[in-house]
CSV table of C-alpha atoms and ligand atoms in Angstrom, one decimal:
chain,number,residue,atom,x,y,z
A,1,MET,CA,-54.4,79.1,99.4
A,2,THR,CA,-58.1,79.9,99.0
A,3,GLN,CA,-59.2,83.4,99.8
A,4,THR,CA,-61.8,83.9,102.6
A,5,LYS,CA,-65.2,84.9,101.2
A,6,ARG,CA,-66.3,88.2,102.8
A,7,ALA,CA,-70.0,89.1,102.9
A,8,LEU,CA,-71.6,92.4,104.1
A,9,ILE,CA,-75.1,92.4,105.4
A,10,THR,CA,-77.4,95.4,106.1
A,11,GLY,CA,-80.2,94.6,108.5
A,12,ILE,CA,-78.0,91.9,110.3
A,13,THR,CA,-80.0,92.4,113.5
A,14,GLY,CA,-83.3,91.4,111.9
A,15,GLN,CA,-84.9,88.1,111.4
A,16,ASP,CA,-83.3,87.3,108.1
A,17,GLY,CA,-80.0,88.9,108.9
A,18,SER,CA,-79.5,86.6,111.8
A,19,TYR,CA,-80.3,83.4,109.8
A,20,LEU,CA,-78.3,84.5,106.8
A,21,SER,CA,-75.3,85.2,109.1
A,22,GLU,CA,-75.5,81.7,110.6
A,23,PHE,CA,-75.8,80.2,107.1
A,24,LEU,CA,-72.8,82.2,105.7
A,25,LEU,CA,-70.6,81.4,108.7
A,26,GLU,CA,-71.4,77.7,108.2
A,27,GLN,CA,-70.3,78.1,104.5
A,28,GLY,CA,-67.0,79.5,105.7
A,29,TYR,CA,-67.6,83.2,105.0
A,30,GLU,CA,-66.3,86.1,107.0
A,31,VAL,CA,-69.5,88.0,107.9
A,32,HIS,CA,-69.7,91.8,108.4
A,33,GLY,CA,-72.9,93.4,109.5
A,34,ILE,CA,-74.1,97.0,109.7
A,35,ILE,CA,-75.9,97.8,112.9
A,36,ARG,CA,-77.5,101.0,114.0
A,37,ARG,CA,-76.5,102.7,117.2
A,38,THR,CA,-79.3,102.3,119.8
A,39,SER,CA,-79.6,103.3,123.4
A,40,THR,CA,-80.4,99.8,124.4
A,41,PHE,CA,-78.9,96.6,122.9
A,42,ASN,CA,-80.8,95.3,119.8
A,43,THR,CA,-78.5,92.4,118.9
A,44,ASP,CA,-80.6,89.6,120.6
A,45,ARG,CA,-80.9,87.7,117.4
A,46,ILE,CA,-77.2,87.5,116.7
A,47,ASP,CA,-75.7,87.5,120.2
A,48,HIS,CA,-75.2,83.7,120.0
A,49,ILE,CA,-73.0,83.9,117.0
A,50,TYR,CA,-71.1,87.1,117.8
A,51,GLU,CA,-67.6,86.7,119.2
A,52,ASP,CA,-65.2,89.2,120.8
A,53,PRO,CA,-63.2,90.7,117.9
A,54,HIS,CA,-60.0,90.5,120.0
A,55,LYS,CA,-60.1,86.7,119.8
A,56,GLU,CA,-58.2,84.9,117.1
A,57,GLY,CA,-60.0,83.4,114.2
A,58,VAL,CA,-63.1,85.5,114.6
A,59,ARG,CA,-65.2,85.6,111.4
A,60,MET,CA,-68.0,87.9,112.4
A,61,PHE,CA,-67.7,91.7,112.7
A,62,LEU,CA,-70.2,94.5,113.3
A,63,HIS,CA,-69.9,98.1,112.0
A,64,TYR,CA,-72.0,101.1,112.9
A,65,GLY,CA,-73.9,102.6,110.0
A,66,ASP,CA,-77.3,103.3,108.5
A,67,LEU,CA,-78.9,103.2,105.1
A,68,THR,CA,-79.8,106.8,105.4
A,69,ASP,CA,-76.1,107.7,105.8
A,70,GLY,CA,-74.3,107.3,102.4
A,71,THR,CA,-70.9,108.4,103.6
A,72,THR,CA,-70.7,105.7,106.2
A,73,LEU,CA,-71.9,103.1,103.7
A,74,ARG,CA,-69.0,104.0,101.4
A,75,ARG,CA,-66.5,103.9,104.3
A,76,ILE,CA,-67.7,100.5,105.4
A,77,LEU,CA,-67.4,99.2,101.9
A,78,GLU,CA,-63.8,100.4,101.6
A,79,GLU,CA,-62.9,98.9,105.0
A,80,VAL,CA,-64.6,95.5,104.5
A,81,LYS,CA,-64.0,94.9,100.8
A,82,PRO,CA,-66.9,92.4,100.5
A,83,ILE,CA,-67.5,90.2,97.5
A,84,GLU,CA,-71.2,89.8,98.3
A,85,ILE,CA,-73.6,92.3,99.8
A,86,TYR,CA,-77.0,91.4,101.1
A,87,ASN,CA,-79.2,94.5,101.4
A,88,LEU,CA,-81.8,93.4,104.1
A,89,GLY,CA,-82.0,96.6,106.1
A,90,SER,CA,-85.3,98.4,106.0
A,91,GLN,CA,-88.2,99.8,108.0
A,92,SER,CA,-90.0,96.6,107.2
A,93,HIS,CA,-93.4,97.0,108.8
A,94,VAL,CA,-96.2,97.7,106.2
A,95,ARG,CA,-98.6,99.3,108.7
A,96,VAL,CA,-95.9,101.5,110.2
A,97,SER,CA,-94.9,102.7,106.8
A,98,PHE,CA,-98.3,104.6,106.6
A,99,ASP,CA,-97.3,106.4,109.8
A,100,SER,CA,-93.7,107.1,108.8
A,101,PRO,CA,-93.7,107.2,105.0
A,102,GLU,CA,-90.8,109.5,104.5
A,103,TYR,CA,-88.5,107.6,106.8
A,104,THR,CA,-89.6,104.3,105.3
A,105,VAL,CA,-89.0,105.5,101.7
A,106,ASP,CA,-85.6,107.0,102.7
A,107,SER,CA,-84.3,103.8,104.2
A,108,VAL,CA,-85.9,101.3,101.8
A,109,GLY,CA,-85.8,103.2,98.5
A,110,MET,CA,-83.0,105.8,98.8
A,111,GLY,CA,-81.0,103.5,101.1
A,112,THR,CA,-80.8,100.9,98.3
A,113,LEU,CA,-79.8,103.6,95.8
A,114,ARG,CA,-77.0,104.9,98.1
A,115,LEU,CA,-75.7,101.4,98.4
A,116,LEU,CA,-75.8,100.7,94.7
A,117,GLU,CA,-74.0,104.0,94.0
A,118,ALA,CA,-71.3,103.2,96.6
A,119,ILE,CA,-70.8,99.7,95.0
A,120,ARG,CA,-70.6,101.2,91.5
A,121,ASP,CA,-67.8,103.6,92.5
A,122,TYR,CA,-66.0,100.9,94.5
A,123,GLN,CA,-66.1,98.5,91.6
A,124,HIS,CA,-65.0,101.1,89.1
A,125,ARG,CA,-62.1,102.2,91.3
A,126,THR,CA,-60.8,98.7,92.4
A,127,GLY,CA,-62.0,96.5,89.5
A,128,ILE,CA,-63.3,94.1,92.1
A,129,GLU,CA,-66.7,92.5,91.4
A,130,VAL,CA,-69.2,92.8,94.2
A,131,ARG,CA,-72.4,90.7,94.0
A,132,PHE,CA,-75.5,92.4,95.3
A,133,TYR,CA,-78.7,91.0,96.7
A,134,GLN,CA,-81.8,93.2,97.1
A,135,ALA,CA,-84.5,92.1,99.5
A,136,GLY,CA,-87.6,92.6,97.4
A,137,SER,CA,-91.0,91.7,98.6
A,138,SER,CA,-94.3,90.2,97.5
A,139,GLU,CA,-95.9,93.4,98.8
A,140,MET,CA,-94.8,94.9,95.5
A,141,TYR,CA,-97.6,92.9,93.8
A,142,GLY,CA,-100.2,94.6,96.1
A,143,LEU,CA,-103.6,94.7,94.4
A,144,VAL,CA,-104.1,91.4,92.7
A,145,GLN,CA,-103.2,91.5,89.0
A,146,GLU,CA,-102.6,87.8,88.5
A,147,ILE,CA,-102.8,84.5,90.5
A,148,PRO,CA,-100.3,83.1,91.4
A,149,GLN,CA,-97.8,85.9,91.2
A,150,LYS,CA,-94.5,85.3,89.3
A,151,GLU,CA,-91.5,87.4,88.1
A,152,SER,CA,-93.5,88.8,85.2
A,153,THR,CA,-96.6,89.8,87.1
A,154,PRO,CA,-97.1,93.6,87.1
A,155,PHE,CA,-96.6,95.4,90.4
A,156,TYR,CA,-99.4,97.4,92.0
A,157,PRO,CA,-97.9,98.5,95.4
A,158,ARG,CA,-100.4,99.6,98.1
A,159,SER,CA,-98.3,101.1,100.9
A,160,PRO,CA,-95.3,103.5,101.2
A,161,TYR,CA,-93.2,100.5,102.1
A,162,ALA,CA,-94.3,98.6,98.9
A,163,CYS,CA,-93.8,101.7,96.7
A,164,ALA,CA,-90.2,102.1,98.1
A,165,LYS,CA,-89.5,98.4,97.5
A,166,VAL,CA,-90.7,98.7,93.8
A,167,TYR,CA,-88.3,101.7,93.4
A,168,ALA,CA,-85.4,99.7,94.9
A,169,HIS,CA,-86.3,96.7,92.7
A,170,TRP,CA,-86.1,98.8,89.5
A,171,GLN,CA,-82.9,100.6,90.6
A,172,THR,CA,-81.3,97.2,91.1
A,173,ILE,CA,-82.3,96.2,87.6
A,174,ASN,CA,-81.1,99.5,86.2
A,175,TYR,CA,-77.6,99.1,87.8
A,176,ARG,CA,-77.4,95.6,86.4
A,177,GLU,CA,-78.3,96.8,82.9
A,178,SER,CA,-76.5,100.2,82.9
A,179,TYR,CA,-73.2,99.2,84.6
A,180,GLY,CA,-73.2,95.4,84.2
A,181,MET,CA,-73.4,95.0,88.0
A,182,PHE,CA,-74.1,91.5,89.4
A,183,ALA,CA,-77.3,92.6,91.1
A,184,CYS,CA,-80.2,90.3,91.9
A,185,ASN,CA,-83.7,90.9,93.2
A,186,GLY,CA,-85.3,88.3,95.4
A,187,ILE,CA,-89.0,88.7,95.5
A,188,LEU,CA,-89.7,87.0,98.7
A,189,PHE,CA,-93.1,86.2,100.0
A,190,ASN,CA,-93.8,86.3,103.7
A,191,HIS,CA,-91.4,84.2,105.7
A,192,GLU,CA,-91.6,83.7,109.4
A,193,SER,CA,-89.8,82.0,112.4
A,194,PRO,CA,-89.5,82.2,116.1
A,195,ARG,CA,-87.2,85.2,115.5
A,196,ARG,CA,-90.0,87.1,113.6
A,197,GLY,CA,-90.6,90.6,115.0
A,198,GLU,CA,-93.4,90.5,117.6
A,199,THR,CA,-95.6,92.9,115.7
A,200,PHE,CA,-96.0,90.9,112.5
A,201,VAL,CA,-99.2,88.9,112.5
A,202,THR,CA,-97.8,85.3,112.8
A,203,ARG,CA,-95.5,86.1,115.7
A,204,LYS,CA,-98.1,88.3,117.3
A,205,ILE,CA,-100.5,85.3,117.3
A,206,THR,CA,-98.0,82.6,118.4
A,207,ARG,CA,-96.7,84.8,121.2
A,208,ALA,CA,-100.2,85.5,122.4
A,209,VAL,CA,-101.1,81.8,122.3
A,210,ALA,CA,-98.1,81.1,124.6
A,211,ARG,CA,-98.9,84.0,126.9
A,212,ILE,CA,-102.6,83.0,127.1
A,213,VAL,CA,-101.6,79.4,128.0
A,214,GLY,CA,-99.2,80.8,130.6
A,215,GLY,CA,-101.8,83.1,132.1
A,216,LYS,CA,-100.0,86.3,131.1
A,217,GLN,CA,-102.5,87.6,128.6
A,218,LYS,CA,-106.3,87.2,128.2
A,219,LYS,CA,-107.1,88.5,124.8
A,220,ILE,CA,-105.5,89.3,121.5
A,221,TYR,CA,-106.7,92.3,119.4
A,222,MET,CA,-106.4,91.9,115.6
A,223,GLY,CA,-107.3,93.6,112.3
A,224,ASN,CA,-108.3,92.0,109.0
A,225,LEU,CA,-108.5,88.2,109.4
A,226,ASP,CA,-109.5,87.6,105.7
A,227,ALA,CA,-106.1,88.6,104.3
A,228,LYS,CA,-104.3,85.7,102.7
A,229,ARG,CA,-100.6,85.2,102.7
A,230,ASP,CA,-98.1,82.7,101.3
A,231,TRP,CA,-96.1,82.0,104.5
A,232,GLY,CA,-92.8,80.1,104.5
A,233,TYR,CA,-90.0,79.5,106.9
A,234,ALA,CA,-87.3,82.2,107.1
A,235,LYS,CA,-84.4,79.7,107.3
A,236,ASP,CA,-85.3,78.3,103.9
A,237,TYR,CA,-85.6,81.7,102.4
A,238,VAL,CA,-82.1,83.0,103.3
A,239,ARG,CA,-80.6,80.0,101.5
A,240,ALA,CA,-82.4,81.2,98.4
A,241,MET,CA,-80.7,84.7,98.8
A,242,TRP,CA,-77.3,83.0,98.8
A,243,LEU,CA,-78.1,80.7,95.9
A,244,MET,CA,-79.0,83.7,93.7
A,245,LEU,CA,-75.5,85.2,94.2
A,246,GLN,CA,-73.8,81.9,93.3
A,247,GLN,CA,-75.2,81.7,89.7
A,248,SER,CA,-73.3,82.6,86.6
A,249,GLN,CA,-75.8,85.4,85.7
A,250,ALA,CA,-77.6,87.9,87.9
A,251,ASP,CA,-81.4,87.6,87.7
A,252,ASP,CA,-84.6,88.1,89.7
A,253,TYR,CA,-86.5,85.3,91.5
A,254,VAL,CA,-89.8,84.8,93.3
A,255,ILE,CA,-89.4,82.8,96.5
A,256,SER,CA,-92.6,81.3,97.9
A,257,THR,CA,-94.3,78.1,99.0
A,258,GLY,CA,-97.1,78.2,96.5
A,259,GLU,CA,-99.8,77.9,99.2
A,260,THR,CA,-101.9,80.6,100.6
A,261,HIS,CA,-103.7,80.8,104.0
A,262,SER,CA,-105.8,83.4,105.7
A,263,VAL,CA,-104.9,85.1,109.0
A,264,ARG,CA,-108.0,83.3,110.3
A,265,GLU,CA,-106.6,79.9,109.4
A,266,PHE,CA,-103.3,80.8,111.1
A,267,LEU,CA,-105.3,81.6,114.3
A,268,GLU,CA,-107.3,78.4,114.0
A,269,LEU,CA,-104.1,76.3,113.8
A,270,ALA,CA,-102.1,78.1,116.4
A,271,PHE,CA,-104.8,78.1,119.1
A,272,GLY,CA,-105.9,74.6,118.0
A,273,TYR,CA,-102.3,73.4,118.6
A,274,VAL,CA,-102.8,74.1,122.3
A,275,ASN,CA,-106.4,72.9,122.3
A,276,LEU,CA,-108.0,76.3,122.5
A,277,ASN,CA,-110.7,77.8,120.4
A,278,TRP,CA,-109.4,81.1,118.9
A,279,GLN,CA,-112.8,82.7,118.9
A,280,ASP,CA,-112.8,82.8,122.7
A,281,TYR,CA,-109.7,85.0,122.7
A,282,VAL,CA,-109.6,87.2,119.6
A,283,GLU,CA,-111.1,90.7,119.5
A,284,PHE,CA,-111.3,93.1,116.6
A,285,ASP,CA,-109.5,96.5,116.8
A,286,ASP,CA,-109.6,98.8,113.8
A,287,ARG,CA,-106.2,100.3,114.6
A,288,TYR,CA,-104.8,97.1,113.1
A,289,LEU,CA,-106.4,97.8,109.7
A,290,ARG,CA,-104.4,99.4,106.9
A,291,PRO,CA,-105.5,102.4,104.8
A,292,ALA,CA,-105.1,100.1,101.8
A,293,GLU,CA,-104.9,96.3,102.3
A,294,VAL,CA,-103.2,93.6,100.2
A,295,GLU,CA,-105.8,90.9,100.2
A,296,LEU,CA,-104.2,87.9,98.5
A,297,LEU,CA,-100.7,86.8,97.9
A,298,ILE,CA,-99.6,83.4,96.5
A,299,GLY,CA,-96.3,83.0,94.7
A,300,ASP,CA,-95.2,80.8,91.8
A,301,SER,CA,-91.5,80.0,92.5
A,302,THR,CA,-91.0,77.7,89.6
A,303,LYS,CA,-88.1,79.7,88.2
A,304,ALA,CA,-86.2,79.5,91.5
A,305,ARG,CA,-87.0,75.8,91.9
A,306,GLN,CA,-85.7,75.0,88.4
A,307,LYS,CA,-82.7,77.4,88.1
A,308,LEU,CA,-81.6,77.5,91.8
A,309,GLY,CA,-82.7,74.0,92.8
A,310,TRP,CA,-84.4,75.7,95.7
A,311,THR,CA,-87.4,74.2,97.6
A,312,PRO,CA,-89.0,75.0,100.9
A,313,SER,CA,-88.6,72.4,103.6
A,314,VAL,CA,-91.2,73.4,106.2
A,315,THR,CA,-95.0,73.1,105.6
A,316,PHE,CA,-97.5,75.7,106.9
A,317,GLU,CA,-98.7,73.4,109.7
A,318,GLN,CA,-95.0,72.7,110.8
A,319,LEU,CA,-94.3,76.5,110.7
A,320,VAL,CA,-97.2,77.3,113.0
A,321,ALA,CA,-96.2,74.4,115.3
A,322,LEU,CA,-92.6,75.4,115.5
A,323,MET,CA,-93.4,79.0,116.2
A,324,VAL,CA,-95.9,78.2,119.0
A,325,ASP,CA,-93.5,75.7,120.5
A,326,ALA,CA,-90.7,78.3,120.6
A,327,ASP,CA,-92.9,80.9,122.2
A,328,LEU,CA,-94.1,78.4,124.8
A,329,LYS,CA,-90.5,77.5,125.5
A,330,ALA,CA,-89.5,81.1,125.8
A,331,ILE,CA,-91.8,81.6,128.8
A,332,GLY,CA,-90.8,78.3,130.4
A,333,LEU,CA,-93.7,76.1,129.2
A,334,SER,CA,-93.3,72.9,127.2
A,335,ALA,CA,-94.7,71.9,123.8
A,336,PRO,CA,-98.2,70.3,124.0
A,337,ASN,CA,-96.9,67.2,122.3
A,338,GLY,CA,-93.7,65.9,120.8
A,339,ASN,CA,-94.3,67.5,117.5
A,340,GLY,CA,-91.8,70.1,116.5
A,341,ALA,CA,-89.7,69.7,119.6
A,342,SER,CA,-86.7,69.0,117.4
A,343,VAL,CA,-87.0,72.3,115.7
A,344,ILE,CA,-86.9,74.3,118.9
A,345,HIS,CA,-83.4,75.6,118.3
A,346,ASP,CA,-84.3,79.2,118.1
A,347,ILE,CA,-84.0,82.1,120.4
A,348,ALA,CA,-87.3,83.8,121.1
A,349,THR,CA,-87.4,86.8,123.2
A,350,ILE,CA,-90.4,88.0,125.2
A,351,ARG,CA,-90.5,91.7,125.6
A,352,GLN,CA,-92.8,94.1,127.4
A,353,ASP,CA,-96.1,94.3,125.7
A,354,MET,CA,-95.7,97.9,124.7
A,355,VAL,CA,-95.6,97.4,121.0
A,356,SER,CA,-98.5,98.2,118.7
A,357,TYR,CA,-99.5,96.8,115.3
B,401,NDP,P1,-86.7,92.9,110.2
B,401,NDP,O1,-87.6,94.0,110.4
B,401,NDP,O2,-86.6,91.8,111.1
B,401,NDP,O3,-85.2,93.5,110.1
B,401,NDP,C1,-84.9,94.7,109.5
B,401,NDP,C2,-83.5,95.1,109.7
B,401,NDP,O4,-83.2,96.3,109.0
B,401,NDP,C3,-83.0,95.3,111.1
B,401,NDP,O5,-81.7,94.8,111.3
B,401,NDP,C4,-83.1,96.8,111.3
B,401,NDP,O6,-82.2,97.2,112.3
B,401,NDP,C5,-82.5,97.2,109.9
B,401,NDP,N1,-82.8,98.6,109.6
B,401,NDP,C6,-83.9,99.3,109.8
B,401,NDP,N2,-83.8,100.5,109.3
B,401,NDP,C7,-82.5,100.6,108.9
B,401,NDP,C8,-81.7,101.7,108.4
B,401,NDP,N3,-82.2,102.9,108.2
B,401,NDP,N4,-80.4,101.4,108.1
B,401,NDP,C9,-79.9,100.2,108.3
B,401,NDP,N5,-80.6,99.2,108.8
B,401,NDP,C10,-81.9,99.4,109.1
B,401,NDP,O7,-86.9,92.4,108.7
B,401,NDP,P2,-86.7,90.9,108.1
B,401,NDP,O8,-85.5,90.3,108.6
B,401,NDP,O9,-88.0,90.2,108.2
B,401,NDP,O10,-86.6,91.2,106.5
B,401,NDP,C11,-85.4,91.5,105.9
B,401,NDP,C12,-85.6,92.2,104.6
B,401,NDP,O11,-86.4,91.5,103.7
B,401,NDP,C13,-86.2,93.6,104.8
B,401,NDP,O12,-85.7,94.5,103.8
B,401,NDP,C14,-87.7,93.3,104.5
B,401,NDP,O13,-88.3,94.5,104.1
B,401,NDP,C15,-87.5,92.3,103.4
B,401,NDP,N6,-88.6,91.3,103.3
B,401,NDP,C16,-89.0,90.6,104.4
B,401,NDP,C17,-90.0,89.6,104.2
B,401,NDP,C18,-90.4,88.8,105.4
B,401,NDP,O14,-91.5,88.1,105.2
B,401,NDP,N7,-89.7,88.8,106.5
B,401,NDP,C19,-90.5,89.3,102.9
B,401,NDP,C20,-90.0,90.1,101.8
B,401,NDP,C21,-89.1,91.1,102.0
B,401,NDP,P3,-82.7,97.4,113.9
B,401,NDP,O15,-82.6,96.1,114.5
B,401,NDP,O16,-81.7,98.4,114.4
B,401,NDP,O17,-84.1,97.9,113.8
B,402,GDR,P1,-97.2,91.9,105.8
B,402,GDR,O1,-97.1,91.2,107.2
B,402,GDR,O2,-97.9,93.2,105.9
B,402,GDR,O3,-97.7,90.9,104.9
B,402,GDR,O4,-95.7,92.3,105.5
B,402,GDR,P2,-97.9,91.3,108.6
B,402,GDR,O5,-97.6,90.1,109.4
B,402,GDR,O6,-97.7,92.6,109.3
B,402,GDR,O7,-99.5,91.3,108.1
B,402,GDR,C1,-100.0,90.2,107.3
B,402,GDR,C2,-101.5,90.4,107.2
B,402,GDR,O8,-102.1,90.2,108.5
B,402,GDR,C3,-103.1,91.2,108.6
B,402,GDR,N1,-103.4,91.5,110.1
B,402,GDR,C4,-102.5,92.0,110.9
B,402,GDR,N2,-101.2,92.3,110.8
B,402,GDR,C5,-100.5,92.7,111.9
B,402,GDR,N3,-99.2,93.0,111.8
B,402,GDR,N4,-101.1,92.9,113.1
B,402,GDR,C6,-102.5,92.5,113.3
B,402,GDR,O9,-103.0,92.7,114.4
B,402,GDR,C7,-103.2,92.1,112.2
B,402,GDR,N5,-104.4,91.6,112.0
B,402,GDR,C8,-104.6,91.3,110.7
B,402,GDR,C9,-102.5,92.4,107.9
B,402,GDR,O10,-103.6,93.4,107.6
B,402,GDR,C10,-101.9,91.8,106.7
B,402,GDR,O11,-102.9,91.6,105.7
B,402,GDR,C11,-94.6,91.4,105.8
B,402,GDR,C12,-93.4,92.2,106.2
B,402,GDR,O12,-92.4,91.3,106.6
B,402,GDR,C13,-92.8,92.9,105.0
B,402,GDR,O13,-91.6,93.5,105.3
B,402,GDR,C14,-92.6,91.9,103.8
B,402,GDR,O14,-92.2,92.6,102.7
B,402,GDR,C15,-93.9,91.2,103.6
B,402,GDR,O15,-94.4,90.5,104.7
B,402,GDR,C16,-93.8,90.2,102.4
């Protein structure tokens, strides 16, 4: 009889956590996720895969916990006994990290250390190997040192968030080298989807496009339009996380498309997709600027392509189209043409416009 593979995910309620859960369930895993207690439900992205734990054959379970609470992490580890852990939990907004640096660093940096320590003790006590994935970020490259950025490119983090991710990255390597842990760093460049948080620039734009078409919004206020990012599709990127943990050796990998585009180009495409001119709707607001900006990111994922056999499946143009389509659909409007209709399989929630950044 084959043993059920059990995975534990921190950040399961986020964009990546939800896609990774779907992917692992499809692969036959039992999926356990850590969620934070909130006064209103925050499980929109995973509601469609969650099942009543009283039912027979259920393979997805949620546990209350927090990366700032080491005792609970240890307890969950003992209870779940996972063979793979994906550490996706974090205060993941770069601009917000300037407002809440201590909390960001606690959850992103110290949170990773707490989890690594818990795994080290668990492995030592039980002799069971746990494979660990750390959600590293292209933000760690920060100020441009080399183009394109690859695994060997030096880091120059430019925000509390990025500094904390660099700390988590090096701790992950240290636990691998010091204790022989199977611990991998994914250095993932920006990846987006209809489930992207509404305050990240791509989703802020596609949501605004839909709301402007639907007459619910007149303008969109933005910061630096010159920033360039290497944007991919989140569903492709969670597959890479899993592939890293299936190798015979733990290692670090850049995951990226290898193309870079400015925020302005994203605006042009997204508004152009519904036959609007972005310049008629976009206003500047300096509150969306960052104290220090990351101007240019473009990744070289040759190592992942060669060793993991990973390739992205969605182009920049397709990504913009599928995100606009999903946001139109979410407010009851249809796509402007047939393009991308087949990829509208996502939930996209429209919330009150009380968010900033
Ligand atoms: P999201 O912001 O969508 O999700 C973050 C998740 O972390 C949520 O489930 C959130 O819970 C949870 N979380 C926040 N604080 C804590 C905490 N203190 N303890 C436990 N969980 C917490 O991020 P993404 O899904 O986009 O990203 C996943 C990971 O990958 C993050 O670590 C991010 O920094 C990193 N990353 C993301 C990239 C991207 O382009 N998306 C690129 C590179 C790295 P809640 O729902 O309760 O807020
Ligand atoms: P980023 O993503 O900081 O790259 O971090 P974000 O979408 O927030 O910003 C991308 C670029 O767009 C510029 N920008 C704006 N950004 C936001 N959010 N709102 C605006 O109005 C706006 N106007 C211009 C920004 O200045 C920036 O240059 C994301 C997160 O998911 C991180 O967790 C992850 O690690 C990295 O991607 C890789």
